[in-house]
Coordinates of C-alpha atoms in Angstrom, one line a residue:
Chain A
X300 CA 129.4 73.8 103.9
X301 CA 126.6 72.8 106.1
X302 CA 126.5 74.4 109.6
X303 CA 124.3 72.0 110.6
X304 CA 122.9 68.4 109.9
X305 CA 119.5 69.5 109.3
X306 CA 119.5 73.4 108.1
X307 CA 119.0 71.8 104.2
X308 CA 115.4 73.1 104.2
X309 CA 113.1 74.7 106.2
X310 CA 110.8 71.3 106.2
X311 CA 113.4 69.5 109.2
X312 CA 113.7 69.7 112.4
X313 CA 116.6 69.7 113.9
X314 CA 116.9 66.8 117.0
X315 CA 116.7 69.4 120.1
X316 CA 113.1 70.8 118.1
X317 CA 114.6 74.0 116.5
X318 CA 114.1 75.1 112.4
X319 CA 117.8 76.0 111.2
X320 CA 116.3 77.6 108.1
X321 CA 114.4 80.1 110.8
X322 CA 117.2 80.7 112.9
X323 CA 119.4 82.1 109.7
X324 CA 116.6 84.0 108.3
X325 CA 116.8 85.7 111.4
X326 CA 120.3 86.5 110.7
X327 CA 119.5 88.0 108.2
X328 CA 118.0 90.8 109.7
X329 CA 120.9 91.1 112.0
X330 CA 123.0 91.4 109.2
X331 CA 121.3 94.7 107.8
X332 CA 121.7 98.1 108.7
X333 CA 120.2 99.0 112.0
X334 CA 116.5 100.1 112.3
X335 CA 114.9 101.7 115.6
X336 CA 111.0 102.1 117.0
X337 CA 110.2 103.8 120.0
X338 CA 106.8 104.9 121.5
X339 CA 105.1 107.0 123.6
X340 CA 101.0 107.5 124.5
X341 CA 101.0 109.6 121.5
X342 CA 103.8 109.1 119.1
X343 CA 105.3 106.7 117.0
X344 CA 109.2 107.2 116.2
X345 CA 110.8 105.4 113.3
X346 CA 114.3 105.8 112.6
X347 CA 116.9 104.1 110.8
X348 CA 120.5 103.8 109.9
X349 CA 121.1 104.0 105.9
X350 CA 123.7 101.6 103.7
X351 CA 125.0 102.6 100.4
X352 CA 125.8 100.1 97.5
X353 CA 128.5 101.9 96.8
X354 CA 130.1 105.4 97.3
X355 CA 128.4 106.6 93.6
X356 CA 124.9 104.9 94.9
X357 CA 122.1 106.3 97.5
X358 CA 121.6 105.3 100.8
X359 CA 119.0 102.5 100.8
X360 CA 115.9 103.4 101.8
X361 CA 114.4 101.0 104.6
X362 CA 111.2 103.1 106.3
X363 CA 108.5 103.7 104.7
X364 CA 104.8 105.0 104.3
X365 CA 101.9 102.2 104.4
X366 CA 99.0 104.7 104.6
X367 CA 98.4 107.9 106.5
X368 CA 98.3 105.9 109.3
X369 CA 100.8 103.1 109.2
X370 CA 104.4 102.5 108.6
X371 CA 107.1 100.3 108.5
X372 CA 111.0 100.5 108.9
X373 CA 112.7 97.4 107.5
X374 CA 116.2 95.3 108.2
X375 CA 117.3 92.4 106.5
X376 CA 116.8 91.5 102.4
X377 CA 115.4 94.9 100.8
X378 CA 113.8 93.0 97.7
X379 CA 111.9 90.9 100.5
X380 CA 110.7 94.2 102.3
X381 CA 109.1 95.0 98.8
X382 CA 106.9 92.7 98.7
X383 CA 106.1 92.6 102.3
X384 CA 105.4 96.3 102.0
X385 CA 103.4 95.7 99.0
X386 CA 101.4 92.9 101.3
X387 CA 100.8 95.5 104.2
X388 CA 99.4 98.0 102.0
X389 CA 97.7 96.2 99.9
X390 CA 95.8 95.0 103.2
X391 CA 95.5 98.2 104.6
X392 CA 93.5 99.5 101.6
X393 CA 91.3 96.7 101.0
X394 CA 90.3 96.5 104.9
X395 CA 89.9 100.4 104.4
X396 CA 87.4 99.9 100.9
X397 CA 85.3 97.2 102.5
X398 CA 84.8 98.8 106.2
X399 CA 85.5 102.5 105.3
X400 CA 87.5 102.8 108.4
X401 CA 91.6 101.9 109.1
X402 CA 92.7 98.1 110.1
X403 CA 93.0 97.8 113.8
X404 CA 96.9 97.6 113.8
X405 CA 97.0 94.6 115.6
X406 CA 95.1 92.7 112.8
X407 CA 97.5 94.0 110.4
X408 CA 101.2 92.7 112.1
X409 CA 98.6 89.3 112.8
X410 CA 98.2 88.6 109.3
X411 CA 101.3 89.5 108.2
X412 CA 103.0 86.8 110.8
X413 CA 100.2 84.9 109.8
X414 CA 102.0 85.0 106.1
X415 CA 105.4 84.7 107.8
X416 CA 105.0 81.4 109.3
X417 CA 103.3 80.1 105.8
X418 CA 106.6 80.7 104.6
X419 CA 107.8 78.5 107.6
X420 CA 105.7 75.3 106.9
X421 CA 106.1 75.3 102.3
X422 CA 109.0 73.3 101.2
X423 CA 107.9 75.5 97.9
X424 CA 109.1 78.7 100.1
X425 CA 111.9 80.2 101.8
X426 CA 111.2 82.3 105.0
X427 CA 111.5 86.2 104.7
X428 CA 114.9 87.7 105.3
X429 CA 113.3 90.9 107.0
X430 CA 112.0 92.1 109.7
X431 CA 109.3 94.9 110.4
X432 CA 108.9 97.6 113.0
X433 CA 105.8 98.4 112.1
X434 CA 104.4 101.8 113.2
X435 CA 100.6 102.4 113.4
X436 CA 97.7 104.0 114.9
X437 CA 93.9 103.2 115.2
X438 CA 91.0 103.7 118.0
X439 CA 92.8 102.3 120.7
X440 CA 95.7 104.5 120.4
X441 CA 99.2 104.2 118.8
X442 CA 101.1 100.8 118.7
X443 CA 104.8 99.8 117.6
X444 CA 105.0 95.9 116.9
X445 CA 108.0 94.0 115.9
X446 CA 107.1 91.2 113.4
X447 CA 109.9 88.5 112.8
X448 CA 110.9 86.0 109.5
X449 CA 109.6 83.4 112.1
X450 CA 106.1 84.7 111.8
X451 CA 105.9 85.7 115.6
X452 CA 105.0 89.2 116.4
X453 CA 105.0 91.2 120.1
X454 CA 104.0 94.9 120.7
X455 CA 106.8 96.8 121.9
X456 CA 107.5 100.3 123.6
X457 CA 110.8 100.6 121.7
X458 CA 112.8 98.0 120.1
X459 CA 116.1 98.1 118.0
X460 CA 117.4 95.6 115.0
X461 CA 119.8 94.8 112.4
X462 CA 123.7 95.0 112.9
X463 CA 125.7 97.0 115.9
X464 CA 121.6 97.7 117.0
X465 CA 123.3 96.3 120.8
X466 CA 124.6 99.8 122.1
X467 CA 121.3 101.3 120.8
X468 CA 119.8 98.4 122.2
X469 CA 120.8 99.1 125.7
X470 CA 120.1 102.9 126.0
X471 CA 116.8 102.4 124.6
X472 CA 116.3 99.9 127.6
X473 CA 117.9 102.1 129.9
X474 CA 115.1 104.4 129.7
X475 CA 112.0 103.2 127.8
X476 CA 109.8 103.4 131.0
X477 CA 109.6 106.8 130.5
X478 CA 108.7 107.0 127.0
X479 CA 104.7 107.1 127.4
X480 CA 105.1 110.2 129.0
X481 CA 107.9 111.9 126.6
X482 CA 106.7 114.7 124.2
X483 CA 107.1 114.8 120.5
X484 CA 110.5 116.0 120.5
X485 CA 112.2 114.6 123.1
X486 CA 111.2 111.1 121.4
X487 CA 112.5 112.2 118.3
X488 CA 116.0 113.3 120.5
X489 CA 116.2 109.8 121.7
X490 CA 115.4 107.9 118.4
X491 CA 118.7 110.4 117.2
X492 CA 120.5 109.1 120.1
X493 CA 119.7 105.3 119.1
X494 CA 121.4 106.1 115.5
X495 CA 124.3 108.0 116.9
X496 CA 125.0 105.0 119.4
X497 CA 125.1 102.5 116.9
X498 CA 127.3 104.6 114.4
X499 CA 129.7 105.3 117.3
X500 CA 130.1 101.9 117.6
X501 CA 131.4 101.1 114.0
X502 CA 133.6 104.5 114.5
X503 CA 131.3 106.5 112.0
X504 CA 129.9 109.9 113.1
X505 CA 126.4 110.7 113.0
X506 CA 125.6 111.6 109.1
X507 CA 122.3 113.3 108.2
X508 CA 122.3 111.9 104.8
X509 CA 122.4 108.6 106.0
X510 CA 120.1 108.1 108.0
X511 CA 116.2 108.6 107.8
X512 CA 113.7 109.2 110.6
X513 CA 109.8 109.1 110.5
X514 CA 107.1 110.0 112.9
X515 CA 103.4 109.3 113.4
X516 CA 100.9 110.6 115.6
X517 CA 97.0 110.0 116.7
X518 CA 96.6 113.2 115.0
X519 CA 99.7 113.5 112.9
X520 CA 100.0 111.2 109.7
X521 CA 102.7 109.3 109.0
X522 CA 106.0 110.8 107.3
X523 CA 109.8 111.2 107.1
X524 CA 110.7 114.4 108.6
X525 CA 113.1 116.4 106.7
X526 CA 117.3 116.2 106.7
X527 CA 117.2 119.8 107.7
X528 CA 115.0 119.3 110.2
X529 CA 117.0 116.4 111.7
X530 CA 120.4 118.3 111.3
X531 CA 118.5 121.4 113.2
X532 CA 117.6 118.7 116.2
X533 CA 121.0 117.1 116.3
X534 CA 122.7 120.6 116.5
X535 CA 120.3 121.8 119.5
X536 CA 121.4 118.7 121.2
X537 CA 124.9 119.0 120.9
X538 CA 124.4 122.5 122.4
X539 CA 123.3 121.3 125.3
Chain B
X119 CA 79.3 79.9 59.3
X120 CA 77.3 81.7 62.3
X121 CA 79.2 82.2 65.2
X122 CA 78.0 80.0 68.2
X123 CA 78.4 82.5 71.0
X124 CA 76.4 85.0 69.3
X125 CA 72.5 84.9 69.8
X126 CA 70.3 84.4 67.4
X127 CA 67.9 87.6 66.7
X128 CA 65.2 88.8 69.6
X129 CA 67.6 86.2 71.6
X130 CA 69.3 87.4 74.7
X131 CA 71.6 85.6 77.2
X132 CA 69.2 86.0 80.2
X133 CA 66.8 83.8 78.9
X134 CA 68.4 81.0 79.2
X135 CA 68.3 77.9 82.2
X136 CA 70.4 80.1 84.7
X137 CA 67.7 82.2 85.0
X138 CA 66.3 80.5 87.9
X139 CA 69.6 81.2 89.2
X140 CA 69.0 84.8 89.6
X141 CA 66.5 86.8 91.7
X142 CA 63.6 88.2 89.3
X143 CA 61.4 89.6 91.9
X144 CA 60.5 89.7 95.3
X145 CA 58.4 86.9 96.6
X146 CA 57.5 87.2 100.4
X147 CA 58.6 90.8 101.2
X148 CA 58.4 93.4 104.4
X149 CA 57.3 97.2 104.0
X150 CA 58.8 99.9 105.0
X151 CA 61.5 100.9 107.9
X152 CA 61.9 103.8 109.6
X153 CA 64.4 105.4 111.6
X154 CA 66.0 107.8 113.9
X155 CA 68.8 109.2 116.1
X156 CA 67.7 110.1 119.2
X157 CA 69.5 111.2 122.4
X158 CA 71.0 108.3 123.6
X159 CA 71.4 106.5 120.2
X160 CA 69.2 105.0 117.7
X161 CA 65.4 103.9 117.4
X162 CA 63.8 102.2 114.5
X163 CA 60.3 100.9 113.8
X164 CA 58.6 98.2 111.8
X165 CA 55.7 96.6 111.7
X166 CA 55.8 92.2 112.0
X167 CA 54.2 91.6 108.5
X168 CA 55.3 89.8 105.4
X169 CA 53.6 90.1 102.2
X170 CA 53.4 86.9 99.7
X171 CA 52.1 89.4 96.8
X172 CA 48.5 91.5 98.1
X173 CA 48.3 88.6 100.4
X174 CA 49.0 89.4 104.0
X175 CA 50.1 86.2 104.4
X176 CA 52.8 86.3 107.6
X177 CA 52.1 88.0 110.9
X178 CA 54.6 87.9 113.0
X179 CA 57.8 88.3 111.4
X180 CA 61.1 90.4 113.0
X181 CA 62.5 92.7 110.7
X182 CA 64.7 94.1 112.7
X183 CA 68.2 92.3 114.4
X184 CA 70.7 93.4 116.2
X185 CA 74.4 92.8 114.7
X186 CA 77.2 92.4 116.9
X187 CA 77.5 94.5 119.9
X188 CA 77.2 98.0 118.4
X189 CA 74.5 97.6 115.5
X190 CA 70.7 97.2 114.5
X191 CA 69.5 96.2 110.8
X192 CA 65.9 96.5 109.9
X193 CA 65.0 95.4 106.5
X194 CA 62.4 95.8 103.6
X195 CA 61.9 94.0 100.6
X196 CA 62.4 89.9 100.2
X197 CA 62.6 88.2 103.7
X198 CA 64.3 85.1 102.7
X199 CA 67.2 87.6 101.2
X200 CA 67.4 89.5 104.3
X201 CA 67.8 86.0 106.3
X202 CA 70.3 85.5 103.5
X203 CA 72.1 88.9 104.8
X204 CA 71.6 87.7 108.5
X205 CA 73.4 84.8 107.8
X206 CA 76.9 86.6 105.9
X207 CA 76.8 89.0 108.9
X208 CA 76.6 86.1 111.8
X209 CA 79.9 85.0 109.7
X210 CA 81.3 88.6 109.7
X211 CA 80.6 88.6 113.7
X212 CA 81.8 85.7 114.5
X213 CA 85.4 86.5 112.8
X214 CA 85.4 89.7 114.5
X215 CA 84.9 88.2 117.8
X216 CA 87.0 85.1 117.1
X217 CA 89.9 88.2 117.2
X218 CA 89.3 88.2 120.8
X219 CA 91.4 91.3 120.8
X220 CA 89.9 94.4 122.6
X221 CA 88.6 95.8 118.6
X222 CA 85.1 95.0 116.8
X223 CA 83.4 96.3 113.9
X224 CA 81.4 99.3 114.4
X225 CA 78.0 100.3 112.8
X226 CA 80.2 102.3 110.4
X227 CA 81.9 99.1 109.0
X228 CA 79.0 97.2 108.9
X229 CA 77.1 99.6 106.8
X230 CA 80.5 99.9 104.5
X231 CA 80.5 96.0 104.1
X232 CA 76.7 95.5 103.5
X233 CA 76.8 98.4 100.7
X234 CA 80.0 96.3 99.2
X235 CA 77.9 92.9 99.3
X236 CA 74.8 94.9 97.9
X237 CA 76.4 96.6 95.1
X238 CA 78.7 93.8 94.0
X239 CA 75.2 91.5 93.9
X240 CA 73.9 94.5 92.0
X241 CA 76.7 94.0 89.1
X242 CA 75.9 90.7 88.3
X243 CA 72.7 91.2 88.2
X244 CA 71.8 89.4 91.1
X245 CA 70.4 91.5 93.5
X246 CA 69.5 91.0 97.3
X247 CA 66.2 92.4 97.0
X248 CA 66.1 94.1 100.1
X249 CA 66.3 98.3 101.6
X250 CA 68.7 98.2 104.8
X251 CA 68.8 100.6 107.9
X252 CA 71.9 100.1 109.7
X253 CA 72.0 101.6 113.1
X254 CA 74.1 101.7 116.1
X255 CA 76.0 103.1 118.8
X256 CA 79.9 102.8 119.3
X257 CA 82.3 105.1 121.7
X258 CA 79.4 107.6 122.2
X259 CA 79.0 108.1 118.6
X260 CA 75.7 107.5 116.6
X261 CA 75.2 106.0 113.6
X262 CA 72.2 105.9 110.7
X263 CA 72.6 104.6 107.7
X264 CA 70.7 103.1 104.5
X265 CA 71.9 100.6 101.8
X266 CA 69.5 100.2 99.1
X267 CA 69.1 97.1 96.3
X268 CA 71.6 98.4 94.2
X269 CA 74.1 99.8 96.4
X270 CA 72.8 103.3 96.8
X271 CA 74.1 104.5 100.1
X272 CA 74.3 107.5 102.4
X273 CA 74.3 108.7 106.4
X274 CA 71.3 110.6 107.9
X275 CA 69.6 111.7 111.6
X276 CA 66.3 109.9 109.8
X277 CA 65.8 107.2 107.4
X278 CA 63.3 105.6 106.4
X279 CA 62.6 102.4 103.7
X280 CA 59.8 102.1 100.5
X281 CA 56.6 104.0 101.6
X282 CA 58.4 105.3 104.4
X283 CA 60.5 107.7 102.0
X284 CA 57.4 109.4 100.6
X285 CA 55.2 109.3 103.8
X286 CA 57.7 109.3 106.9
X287 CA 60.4 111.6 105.9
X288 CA 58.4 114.4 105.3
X289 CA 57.2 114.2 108.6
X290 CA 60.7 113.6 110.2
X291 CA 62.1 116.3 108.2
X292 CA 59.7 118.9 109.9
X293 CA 59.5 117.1 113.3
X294 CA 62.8 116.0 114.6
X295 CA 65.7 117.6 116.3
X296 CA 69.2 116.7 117.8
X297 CA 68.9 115.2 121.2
X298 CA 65.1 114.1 121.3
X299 CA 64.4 111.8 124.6
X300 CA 63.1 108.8 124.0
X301 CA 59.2 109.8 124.5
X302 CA 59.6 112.0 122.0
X303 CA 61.4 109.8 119.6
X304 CA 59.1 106.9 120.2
X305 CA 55.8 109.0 120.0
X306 CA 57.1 110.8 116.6
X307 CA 58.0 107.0 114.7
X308 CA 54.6 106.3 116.0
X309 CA 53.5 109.4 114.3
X310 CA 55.2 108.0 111.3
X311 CA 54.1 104.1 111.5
X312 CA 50.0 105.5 112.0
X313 CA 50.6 107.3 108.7
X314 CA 52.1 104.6 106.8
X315 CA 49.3 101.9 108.5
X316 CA 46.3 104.2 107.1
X317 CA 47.6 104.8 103.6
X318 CA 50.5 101.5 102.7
X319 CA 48.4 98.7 101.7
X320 CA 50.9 96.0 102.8
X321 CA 51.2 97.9 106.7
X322 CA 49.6 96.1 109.2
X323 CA 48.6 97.4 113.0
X324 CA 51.4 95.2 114.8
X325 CA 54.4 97.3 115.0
X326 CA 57.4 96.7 116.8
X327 CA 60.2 99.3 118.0
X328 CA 64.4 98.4 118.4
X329 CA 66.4 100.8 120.3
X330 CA 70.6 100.8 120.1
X331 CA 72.2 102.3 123.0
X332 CA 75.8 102.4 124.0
X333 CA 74.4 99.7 126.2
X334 CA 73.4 97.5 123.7
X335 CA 70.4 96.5 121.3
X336 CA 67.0 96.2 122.4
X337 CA 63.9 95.5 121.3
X338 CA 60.1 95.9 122.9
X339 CA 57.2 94.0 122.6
X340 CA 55.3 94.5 119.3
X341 CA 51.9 96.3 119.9
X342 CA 49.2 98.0 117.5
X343 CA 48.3 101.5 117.4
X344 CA 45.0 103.2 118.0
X345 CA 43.3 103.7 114.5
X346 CA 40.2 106.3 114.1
X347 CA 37.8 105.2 111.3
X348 CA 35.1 106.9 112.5
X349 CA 34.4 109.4 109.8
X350 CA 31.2 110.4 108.9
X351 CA 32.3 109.6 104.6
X352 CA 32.5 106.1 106.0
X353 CA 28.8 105.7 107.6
X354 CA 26.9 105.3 104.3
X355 CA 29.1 103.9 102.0
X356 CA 26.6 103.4 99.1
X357 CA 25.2 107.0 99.1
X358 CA 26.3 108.3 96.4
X359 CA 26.2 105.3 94.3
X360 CA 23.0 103.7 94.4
X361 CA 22.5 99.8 93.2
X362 CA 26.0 99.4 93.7
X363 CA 27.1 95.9 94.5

């Protein structure tokens, strides 16, 4: 059942100028479990909310490590994050073996939209069904982008996506302005409040185990930081 | 029956029509090089000449260019290879700019990228015939490095090219220290050029100096330095060998 007249590939137009095939490739990523970015002059917070297959399965894992100085956090079709996280670090190393320094991150999120919008233009291809905070420092400091199925890409100071991301959506808006200024751990506190927001709102209670955050720092290299670390945070804030 | 791909004996697969393909040996080629870091960022010296074999057959040739906004090259060896290396790094430059987004390649990554280009022509036995000093400046930091024929790289305060190796070095080892001035840097590569004019045959007294800064490349007018030949050995030159011709 067509939604539309012309959403049968991604080589139509539609009559008022928009690309159907685009537009639900975007769904996509609203349809999977919730991922968050936030930034400050020195910090880059990744966090994300996990889904399970099934109760016997894991929580899927949607952040991960590019290099020591990159990383992404991923909503939408996990096979299609594979291969874009193959893409991104696959770059990274062969800009690192040729210049023996780190891509400039905003080279990186440009040629990954720059693949992207390939995707949007091939009647061969289908658009990716993911989209990509992607996390990263280099000599001008630390940057968060947001990089869409559409192939268009924006820096951000935080940003949230995938499904029930609205309530996180507005208290990271409510107070990004001050993020720049925030220290390590009080990002980390807010990136918690971003997952708890959005669990509230499907009536689920904040559960270590299913959820994953990640930090990266001009001098701190990328990584996940630990459950009990995140349980020890979430306690302290509840004490207070 | 013999197997086609295989040679027959004393036959090997270089001698055949791709050879002219493939660089053999230099043809018109520059001597040596020489670098250093100074206070303020980089100087480098080499004289204008090109050798076609013994004959000093070019005069005024620059061996020395400045590469983006950051970096200096100065080359030995084959010219028309280092014009060749000119023209892959204009490319590299213009892509970098073409960015237009705040970032540009360093002297770091340019040194990195002409020892992958260097090497990988190395492996298929191809060479760019040429010894490369890469210098510059970015964000306050100073940067010297070489890139030989076949890919031999490193990072020093002084480098030098050829004759300069065995002649300069020595001199630079002994001479130079962190945070010279730029008198002192200039007058010890002169130091270093007068040695390599009296005693490397393809030197010749027209020497020109490029300086990197955090400001940006530069590069002087080339001059000659002042030579003493007045030595008394030299006065009589047939004295102890009489009837020579």
């Amino acid at each position: 059942m067509l939604r539309n007249q012309y959403d049968t590939d991604v080589m139509t137009w539609s009559p008022m100028g928009r690309l159907f095939q685009v537009e639900y490739a975007m769904d996509a990523v609203k349809q999977g479990g919730a991922a968050f970015g936030l930034r400050s002059r020195s910090h880059v917070v990744l966090a994300s909310v996990d889904r399970a297959v099934s109760g016997l399965s894991f929580h899927q894992r949607k952040i991960f490590k590019i290099d020591d100085r990159t990383g992404v956090a991923m909503a939408g079709l996990a096979a299609d994050g594979r291969v874009v996280l193959q893409y991104l670090a696959s770059e990274c190393i062969n800009y690192s073996f040729v210049y023996e320094s780190p891509i400039p991150v905003s080279r990186l999120v440009a040629r990954l939209a720059d693949k992207a919008q390939a995707c949007t233009m091939l009647s061969l291809k289908r658009p990716y069904g993911v989209g990509c905070l992607v996390a990263g420092t280099d000599e001008s400091g630390v940057h968060l982008y947001y990089n869409c199925p559409s192939g268009d890409y924006f820096e951000c100071q935080a940003f949230a996506i995938g499904s029930h991301s609205q309530a996180a959506k507005v208290c990271l808006e409510r107070e990004f302005e001050t993020f720049n200024d925030r220290p390590r751990e009080e990002l980390i506190q807010r990136a918690l409040l971003a997952i708890t927001e959005t669990l509230r709102w499907q009536g689920k209670e904040f559960d270590s185990s299913s959820c994953t955050v990640a930090i990266l720092g001009e001098n701190e290299a990328f990584h996940v930081i630990s459950r009990s670390v995140i349980e020890q945070l979430v306690d302290s804030s509840k004490a207070t | 029956m013999e197997n086609m791909f295989v040679n027959p004996p004393g036959e090997c697969d270089s001698k055949s029509a791709t050879d002219s393909e493939r660089t053999l040996y230099p043809y018109v080629t520059g001597t040596s090089v020489v670098a250093v870091k100074y206070k303020d960022g980089i100087l480098m010296a080499a004289d204008t000449g090109g050798s076609y074999g013994s004959t000093l057959r070019y005069k005024s040739v620059e061996r020395m260019k400045a590469i983006g906004k950051h970096s200096v090259l100065g080359a030995s060896g084959e010219i028309s290879d280092f014009q060749e290396i000119l023209r892959y790094l204009d490319e590299l430059i213009l892509y970098d700019n073409m960015w237009d987004d705040g970032n540009s390649l360093g002297p770091k990554e340019v040194h990195n990228y002409l020892n992958r280009v260097m090497y990988n022509r190395r492996n298929k036995f191809n060479p760019l015939w040429n010894s490369l000093v890469l210098g510059g400046v970015k964000n306050g930091q100073k940067y010297l490095g070489m890139v030989s024929m076949i890919g031999v790289h490193f990072e020093d305060n002084h480098v030098a090219t050829g004759f300069g190796n065995h002649l300069a070095r020595p001199i630079l080892r002994d001479e130079w220290h962190e945070d010279m001035s730029f008198e002192e840097a200039v007058k010890l590569l002169e130091k270093c050029m007068l040695v390599l004019l009296y005693r490397d045959r393809s030197a010749i007294n027209k020497i020109q100096i490029a300086q990197v800064t955090e400001a940006g490349f530069n590069t002087f007018q080339p001059y000659a330095l002042k030579t003493f030949w007045g030595f008394s050995a030299f006065e009589n030159p047939s004295k102890g060998a009489v009837g020579t011709w």
